[in-house]
Short mmCIF file of C-alpha atoms in Angstrom, two decimals:
data_model
loop_
_atom_site.label_atom_id
_atom_site.label_comp_id
_atom_site.label_asym_id
_atom_site.label_seq_id
_atom_site.Cartn_x
_atom_site.Cartn_y
_atom_site.Cartn_z
CA UNK A 1 -14.29 -10.84 -259.12
CA UNK A 2 -12.57 -8.46 -261.56
CA UNK A 3 -8.72 -7.38 -261.01
CA UNK A 4 -8.94 -3.55 -261.10
CA UNK A 5 -6.93 -2.43 -264.04
CA UNK A 6 -3.51 -0.82 -263.38
CA UNK A 7 -5.18 2.68 -265.18
CA UNK A 8 -7.94 2.32 -262.59
CA UNK A 9 -5.44 1.85 -259.79
CA UNK A 10 -2.93 4.61 -261.27
CA UNK A 11 -6.06 7.10 -261.80
CA UNK A 12 -7.08 6.51 -258.06
CA UNK A 13 -3.90 7.01 -256.46
CA UNK A 14 -3.34 10.02 -258.29
CA UNK A 15 -6.89 11.36 -257.85
CA UNK A 16 -6.53 10.72 -254.11
CA UNK A 17 -3.05 12.43 -254.07
CA UNK A 18 -4.90 15.72 -255.32
CA UNK A 19 -7.86 15.39 -252.78
CA UNK A 20 -5.48 14.86 -249.59
CA UNK A 21 -3.13 17.80 -251.06
CA UNK A 22 -5.55 20.55 -249.63
CA UNK A 23 -6.95 18.64 -246.65
CA UNK A 24 -6.91 19.54 -243.28
CA UNK A 25 -6.19 16.79 -240.55
CA UNK A 26 -8.03 13.70 -240.49
CA UNK A 27 -10.14 12.95 -237.79
CA UNK A 28 -12.16 10.06 -236.21
CA UNK A 29 -15.17 9.03 -238.29
CA UNK A 30 -17.94 10.12 -235.95
CA UNK A 31 -21.53 10.44 -236.55
CA UNK A 32 -23.40 12.87 -234.03
CA UNK A 33 -27.15 13.11 -233.91
CA UNK A 34 -28.54 16.65 -234.81
CA UNK A 35 -31.86 18.09 -235.29
CA UNK A 36 -34.28 18.41 -238.40
CA UNK A 37 -33.56 21.64 -240.66
CA UNK A 38 -36.76 23.53 -240.27
CA UNK A 39 -35.84 26.34 -242.76
CA UNK A 40 -33.01 24.84 -245.29
CA UNK A 41 -30.98 27.31 -247.00
CA UNK A 42 -31.43 27.69 -250.71
CA UNK A 43 -28.85 30.07 -252.36
CA UNK A 44 -30.99 30.71 -255.44
CA UNK A 45 -34.82 30.44 -256.36
CA UNK A 46 -36.03 26.95 -255.29
CA UNK A 47 -36.23 24.70 -258.01
CA UNK A 48 -39.33 22.55 -258.67
CA UNK A 49 -39.43 18.82 -257.30
CA UNK A 50 -42.05 17.59 -259.92
CA UNK A 51 -39.76 15.13 -261.39
CA UNK A 52 -38.47 13.78 -258.13
CA UNK A 53 -42.05 13.36 -257.10
CA UNK A 54 -42.52 11.23 -260.12
CA UNK A 55 -40.37 8.49 -259.00
CA UNK A 56 -41.71 5.09 -258.34
CA UNK A 57 -42.66 4.25 -254.78
CA UNK A 58 -44.84 1.59 -252.68
CA UNK A 59 -48.34 2.61 -252.00
CA UNK A 60 -48.24 2.84 -248.25
CA UNK A 61 -51.03 4.83 -246.73
CA UNK A 62 -49.43 6.16 -243.53
CA UNK A 63 -45.92 6.18 -245.41
CA UNK A 64 -44.46 9.16 -243.34
CA UNK A 65 -45.23 7.45 -239.79
CA UNK A 66 -43.32 4.44 -241.43
CA UNK A 67 -40.41 5.65 -242.33
CA UNK A 68 -37.39 6.26 -239.80
CA UNK A 69 -35.55 9.62 -240.34
CA UNK A 70 -32.13 10.25 -238.88
CA UNK A 71 -30.62 13.57 -239.15
CA UNK A 72 -26.74 13.16 -238.63
CA UNK A 73 -23.33 15.26 -238.67
CA UNK A 74 -20.53 12.87 -239.94
CA UNK A 75 -16.93 14.38 -239.27
CA UNK A 76 -15.00 14.03 -242.63
CA UNK A 77 -11.91 16.26 -241.81
CA UNK A 78 -10.87 19.00 -239.08
CA UNK A 79 -12.01 21.86 -240.73
CA UNK A 80 -15.18 23.71 -240.29
CA UNK A 81 -16.27 22.17 -243.63
CA UNK A 82 -15.45 18.91 -242.42
CA UNK A 83 -18.89 18.50 -241.07
CA UNK A 84 -21.02 16.48 -243.38
CA UNK A 85 -24.94 16.68 -242.57
CA UNK A 86 -27.10 13.88 -243.37
CA UNK A 87 -30.47 13.02 -243.81
CA UNK A 88 -31.50 9.21 -243.72
CA UNK A 89 -34.74 7.69 -244.39
CA UNK A 90 -35.64 4.05 -244.07
CA UNK A 91 -38.97 1.96 -243.13
CA UNK A 92 -39.15 1.16 -239.56
CA UNK A 93 -38.74 -2.94 -239.94
CA UNK A 94 -37.71 -5.35 -237.04
CA UNK A 95 -35.94 -7.31 -239.76
CA UNK A 96 -32.17 -7.49 -239.51
CA UNK A 97 -31.59 -8.26 -243.05
CA UNK A 98 -29.15 -5.74 -244.52
CA UNK A 99 -30.66 -3.57 -247.08
CA UNK A 100 -29.24 -1.64 -250.20
CA UNK A 101 -28.70 1.83 -249.64
CA UNK A 102 -28.25 4.81 -252.45
CA UNK A 103 -26.53 8.32 -251.92
CA UNK A 104 -28.62 11.09 -253.62
CA UNK A 105 -26.59 14.52 -254.29
CA UNK A 106 -28.49 18.03 -254.90
CA UNK A 107 -27.41 20.46 -257.72
CA UNK A 108 -26.20 23.82 -257.46
CA UNK A 109 -27.65 26.05 -254.77
CA UNK A 110 -30.17 23.78 -252.99
CA UNK A 111 -29.83 21.16 -250.19
CA UNK A 112 -30.67 17.63 -248.87
CA UNK A 113 -34.03 18.67 -247.78
CA UNK A 114 -34.95 19.55 -251.32
CA UNK A 115 -34.47 15.71 -252.17
CA UNK A 116 -36.88 14.48 -249.43
CA UNK A 117 -39.51 13.50 -252.13
CA UNK A 118 -36.75 11.63 -253.88
CA UNK A 119 -35.61 10.07 -250.52
CA UNK A 120 -39.12 8.95 -249.35
CA UNK A 121 -39.89 7.18 -252.65
CA UNK A 122 -36.87 4.79 -252.37
CA UNK A 123 -37.14 4.28 -248.75
CA UNK A 124 -40.76 3.49 -249.18
CA UNK A 125 -39.20 0.26 -251.89
CA UNK A 126 -37.04 -0.84 -249.02
CA UNK A 127 -33.93 1.19 -249.64
CA UNK A 128 -31.88 3.02 -246.85
CA UNK A 129 -31.99 6.79 -248.99
CA UNK A 130 -29.17 9.31 -247.77
CA UNK A 131 -29.30 12.94 -248.53
CA UNK A 132 -26.54 15.01 -247.87
CA UNK A 133 -25.48 18.73 -248.05
CA UNK A 134 -22.67 19.21 -250.45
CA UNK A 135 -19.60 21.73 -249.49
CA UNK A 136 -20.77 25.29 -248.65
CA UNK A 137 -24.63 24.40 -249.34
CA UNK A 138 -27.53 23.72 -246.83
CA UNK A 139 -26.34 23.50 -243.11
CA UNK A 140 -22.70 23.95 -244.43
CA UNK A 141 -23.90 27.51 -245.95
CA UNK A 142 -23.77 30.37 -243.36
CA UNK A 143 -24.90 33.09 -245.97
CA UNK A 144 -26.83 32.85 -248.68
CA UNK A 145 -23.42 33.47 -251.07
CA UNK A 146 -21.35 30.85 -249.23
CA UNK A 147 -20.69 28.61 -252.53
CA UNK A 148 -19.70 31.73 -254.89
CA UNK A 149 -17.78 33.10 -252.00
CA UNK A 150 -15.75 29.63 -251.52
CA UNK A 151 -15.14 29.37 -255.23
CA UNK A 152 -13.89 32.76 -255.48
CA UNK A 153 -11.88 32.05 -252.25
CA UNK A 154 -10.34 29.14 -254.04
CA UNK A 155 -9.19 30.82 -257.08
CA UNK A 156 -7.55 33.54 -254.75
CA UNK A 157 -5.94 31.62 -252.36
CA UNK A 158 -6.07 27.89 -253.95
CA UNK A 159 -6.41 26.02 -250.36
CA UNK A 160 -9.48 24.27 -250.97
CA UNK A 161 -11.38 22.41 -253.79
CA UNK A 162 -15.14 23.64 -253.51
CA UNK A 163 -15.96 22.73 -256.93
CA UNK A 164 -16.86 19.18 -256.83
CA UNK A 165 -13.49 17.77 -255.20
CA UNK A 166 -14.30 18.36 -251.69
CA UNK A 167 -17.07 16.99 -251.65
CA UNK A 168 -15.86 13.63 -253.37
CA UNK A 169 -13.76 13.59 -250.24
CA UNK A 170 -16.88 13.54 -248.12
CA UNK A 171 -18.28 10.91 -250.32
CA UNK A 172 -15.39 8.66 -250.04
CA UNK A 173 -15.83 9.14 -245.98
CA UNK A 174 -19.21 8.71 -246.24
CA UNK A 175 -18.57 5.20 -247.98
CA UNK A 176 -16.47 4.10 -244.96
CA UNK A 177 -19.38 4.91 -242.51
CA UNK A 178 -21.89 3.20 -244.55
CA UNK A 179 -19.95 0.00 -245.23
CA UNK A 180 -19.87 0.19 -241.32
CA UNK A 181 -23.47 0.40 -240.58
CA UNK A 182 -25.43 -2.93 -239.52
CA UNK A 183 -28.53 -2.19 -241.52
CA UNK A 184 -26.86 -1.69 -245.01
CA UNK A 185 -25.46 -4.45 -247.34
CA UNK A 186 -21.83 -2.94 -247.91
CA UNK A 187 -21.67 -4.62 -251.52
CA UNK A 188 -24.95 -2.81 -252.33
CA UNK A 189 -24.40 1.02 -252.20
CA UNK A 190 -25.41 2.89 -255.01
CA UNK A 191 -25.03 6.75 -255.90
CA UNK A 192 -26.83 9.32 -258.18
CA UNK A 193 -27.20 12.83 -258.09
CA UNK A 194 -28.59 15.88 -260.13
CA UNK A 195 -26.18 18.45 -262.16
CA UNK A 196 -23.54 19.24 -259.99
CA UNK A 197 -24.46 16.63 -257.66
CA UNK A 198 -24.51 14.49 -261.06
CA UNK A 199 -20.58 15.06 -261.20
CA UNK A 200 -20.26 14.36 -257.64
CA UNK A 201 -21.72 10.94 -258.17
CA UNK A 202 -19.50 10.61 -261.08
CA UNK A 203 -16.23 11.13 -259.27
CA UNK A 204 -17.08 9.42 -256.17
CA UNK A 205 -17.78 6.37 -258.25
CA UNK A 206 -14.26 6.73 -260.17
CA UNK A 207 -12.52 7.43 -256.52
CA UNK A 208 -14.08 4.88 -254.33
CA UNK A 209 -15.23 1.44 -255.46
CA UNK A 210 -17.47 0.83 -252.52
CA UNK A 211 -19.93 2.64 -254.74
CA UNK A 212 -21.32 -0.25 -256.59
CA UNK A 213 -23.99 1.29 -258.92
CA UNK A 214 -23.86 4.65 -260.45
CA UNK A 215 -26.25 7.16 -261.95
CA UNK A 216 -25.20 10.62 -262.70
CA UNK A 217 -27.78 12.87 -264.13
CA UNK A 218 -27.06 15.76 -266.31
CA UNK A 219 -23.65 16.06 -264.89
CA UNK A 220 -21.08 13.89 -267.18
CA UNK A 221 -19.09 16.60 -269.55
CA UNK A 222 -16.09 16.92 -271.21
CA UNK A 223 -14.22 19.56 -269.37
CA UNK A 224 -11.16 19.50 -271.79
CA UNK A 225 -13.27 19.27 -275.07
CA UNK A 226 -15.25 22.26 -273.95
CA UNK A 227 -12.10 24.51 -273.76
CA UNK A 228 -10.92 23.28 -277.30
CA UNK A 229 -14.14 23.49 -278.78
CA UNK A 230 -15.45 26.95 -277.29
CA UNK A 231 -18.22 25.07 -275.82
CA UNK A 232 -17.46 26.22 -272.15
CA UNK A 233 -19.92 29.38 -272.00
CA UNK A 234 -22.77 27.71 -270.19
CA UNK A 235 -20.84 25.70 -267.79
CA UNK A 236 -19.09 28.92 -266.95
CA UNK A 237 -22.23 31.15 -266.49
CA UNK A 238 -23.83 28.92 -263.88
CA UNK A 239 -20.98 29.81 -261.93
CA UNK A 240 -20.10 33.33 -263.50
CA UNK A 241 -19.10 35.30 -260.27
CA UNK A 242 -15.97 33.24 -260.06
CA UNK A 243 -14.75 33.62 -263.74
CA UNK A 244 -15.42 37.38 -263.81
CA UNK A 245 -13.23 37.65 -260.61
CA UNK A 246 -10.46 35.70 -262.39
CA UNK A 247 -10.87 37.58 -265.45
CA UNK A 248 -10.33 40.88 -263.33
CA UNK A 249 -7.15 39.07 -261.80
CA UNK A 250 -5.92 38.37 -265.22
CA UNK A 251 -6.46 41.97 -266.69
CA UNK A 252 -8.87 40.60 -269.17
CA UNK A 253 -11.51 42.53 -270.82
CA UNK A 254 -13.72 39.53 -271.39
CA UNK A 255 -13.58 35.66 -270.07
CA UNK A 256 -11.76 33.54 -272.77
CA UNK A 257 -10.34 30.17 -272.93
CA UNK A 258 -7.42 31.01 -271.14
CA UNK A 259 -9.22 32.23 -268.16
CA UNK A 260 -11.63 29.03 -267.92
CA UNK A 261 -8.46 26.50 -268.06
CA UNK A 262 -6.49 28.38 -265.51
CA UNK A 263 -9.79 28.75 -263.11
CA UNK A 264 -10.50 24.78 -263.62
CA UNK A 265 -6.53 24.10 -263.07
CA UNK A 266 -6.74 26.47 -260.19
CA UNK A 267 -9.81 25.39 -258.23
CA UNK A 268 -10.07 21.28 -259.36
CA UNK A 269 -6.31 20.36 -260.53
CA UNK A 270 -6.53 17.75 -263.34
CA UNK A 271 -10.31 18.25 -263.82
CA UNK A 272 -9.71 19.58 -267.48
CA UNK A 273 -6.66 16.79 -267.95
CA UNK A 274 -5.85 13.90 -266.27
CA UNK A 275 -9.22 13.35 -264.21
CA UNK A 276 -11.51 14.43 -267.03
CA UNK A 277 -14.41 12.27 -268.36
CA UNK A 278 -12.20 10.26 -270.82
CA UNK A 279 -10.18 8.94 -268.27
CA UNK A 280 -12.78 8.85 -265.08
CA UNK A 281 -15.67 6.96 -266.87
CA UNK A 282 -13.70 3.99 -267.66
CA UNK A 283 -12.22 3.33 -264.57
CA UNK A 284 -15.84 2.67 -263.10
CA UNK A 285 -15.97 -0.31 -265.07
CA UNK A 286 -17.00 -3.09 -264.81
CA UNK A 287 -19.30 -1.62 -262.07
CA UNK A 288 -23.00 -0.71 -263.27
CA UNK A 289 -22.96 2.82 -264.66
CA UNK A 290 -25.78 4.80 -266.27
CA UNK A 291 -25.28 8.16 -267.94
CA UNK A 292 -28.64 10.41 -268.52
CA UNK A 293 -28.12 13.44 -269.98
CA UNK A 294 -30.33 16.17 -272.11
CA UNK A 295 -29.71 16.14 -275.85
CA UNK A 296 -29.79 19.94 -276.02
CA UNK A 297 -27.96 20.13 -272.48
CA UNK A 298 -25.59 23.14 -273.51
CA UNK A 299 -23.61 22.78 -270.26
CA UNK A 300 -23.02 18.88 -271.32
CA UNK A 301 -22.74 18.90 -274.82
CA UNK A 302 -22.76 15.83 -276.61
CA UNK A 303 -19.81 16.43 -278.52
CA UNK A 304 -17.62 16.29 -275.31
CA UNK A 305 -18.81 12.79 -274.53
CA UNK A 306 -17.68 11.05 -277.92
CA UNK A 307 -14.59 10.15 -276.86
CA UNK A 308 -15.17 9.28 -273.12
CA UNK A 309 -18.37 7.36 -274.22
CA UNK A 310 -15.79 5.20 -276.44
CA UNK A 311 -13.29 4.55 -274.06
CA UNK A 312 -16.01 3.66 -271.47
CA UNK A 313 -17.56 0.99 -273.53
CA UNK A 314 -14.18 -0.31 -274.30
CA UNK A 315 -13.81 -0.57 -270.69
CA UNK A 316 -16.62 -2.24 -270.10
CA UNK A 317 -16.02 -4.71 -272.97
CA UNK A 318 -12.73 -5.57 -271.83
CA UNK A 319 -13.99 -6.54 -268.63
CA UNK A 320 -16.71 -8.88 -269.96
CA UNK A 321 -19.60 -6.33 -268.71
CA UNK A 322 -21.14 -4.32 -271.38
CA UNK A 323 -24.41 -4.79 -270.30
CA UNK A 324 -23.25 -2.87 -267.24
CA UNK A 325 -22.89 0.75 -269.07
CA UNK A 326 -25.47 2.73 -270.87
CA UNK A 327 -25.68 6.14 -272.23
CA UNK A 328 -29.07 8.14 -272.85
CA UNK A 329 -29.43 11.74 -274.19
CA UNK A 330 -33.08 12.49 -273.76
CA UNK A 331 -34.41 14.32 -277.35
CA UNK A 332 -35.37 17.62 -276.88
CA UNK A 333 -34.04 18.27 -273.47
CA UNK A 334 -31.91 20.56 -272.09
CA UNK A 335 -30.47 21.39 -268.51
CA UNK A 336 -33.19 19.69 -266.42
CA UNK A 337 -34.24 16.51 -265.07
CA UNK A 338 -37.15 15.02 -266.39
CA UNK A 339 -39.56 12.14 -264.93
CA UNK A 340 -38.06 9.88 -267.46
CA UNK A 341 -34.66 10.44 -266.34
CA UNK A 342 -35.99 9.37 -262.63
CA UNK A 343 -37.90 6.33 -263.70
CA UNK A 344 -34.64 5.10 -265.81
CA UNK A 345 -32.68 5.85 -262.37
CA UNK A 346 -35.19 3.84 -260.43
CA UNK A 347 -35.20 0.70 -263.06
CA UNK A 348 -31.15 1.00 -263.26
CA UNK A 349 -31.10 0.65 -259.18
CA UNK A 350 -33.88 -2.12 -258.76
CA UNK A 351 -31.89 -4.27 -261.58
CA UNK A 352 -28.82 -4.28 -259.67
CA UNK A 353 -29.37 -3.43 -256.14
CA UNK A 354 -32.82 -5.33 -255.54
CA UNK A 355 -32.97 -8.21 -257.97
CA UNK A 356 -29.56 -9.87 -257.18
CA UNK A 357 -27.88 -8.84 -260.55
CA UNK A 358 -24.94 -7.18 -258.61
CA UNK A 359 -21.74 -9.04 -258.31
CA UNK A 360 -18.23 -8.16 -256.02
CA UNK A 361 -15.81 -6.14 -258.23
#
């Protein structure tokens, strides 16, 4: 078992301090049964699930009948957004053997129901597959502008962290819940996600060692590097109403790097400094980490990953686990998830969670 480095311990301590700084009172960790969502909320056009549907699955004729479905609300804090909606799929089995589990995170403006093809594929292969709605998405979105409105409110009031950090708090609480379940092996819990969900997976793994294997898809980037090198526009445009509001409040005629930096510092303190990828990726070592991006993704420019990748590789070498770290930028691909990424993710999880290659960290 590897002893966490002082850097990793310091990172987690400071990150948790920031997460707790805008938190409502804690509540008992209780999971309540709820009903399936019949009409899930999409805050933009519904993305294609073609890549998700390419995920390897067992050939089970009556798969849907063989699946156990749980719809739950997990209480993560006292505030209204502290009710975390979960969709959990697993095979109906009489065995008492604990199974590996994987948490799946959706992207901006979608929801856990969109993830269903991905969840079903993993459940068919013996995993406990967990989808959830991130903050102000899905069941947590009262309107189709809920996420945008929350981002703007965070900029104006500074009392919440809807961009990445509040959902990472939920994921820490979710890890606590999953390790208590009798059907899950607490040492074999993975996490993955797409775009915003990839960022959630990246930071959750940095914050909480109970996530033993991590595969962020098209999410990992260098926020500070993007500001310093004027490569921030594509990321900003993905949530542009927030930055337009900040521009107006700052009396600017256009969004510039000063606006970008002030917004990140306000809504996610430390995102472009001490918690950025050069610092948050290395602390995941020696737990298996596979980063998958598009080589032409303007939201995650490769130039911003040079230093983070070097530091991460060094951390894995220093923990005698260089084979536990991998990065691939798929040629010719922009900000999209491909069937190649979905298959690579599947193989990585099977290698470390199903084939006995995971150890205690």
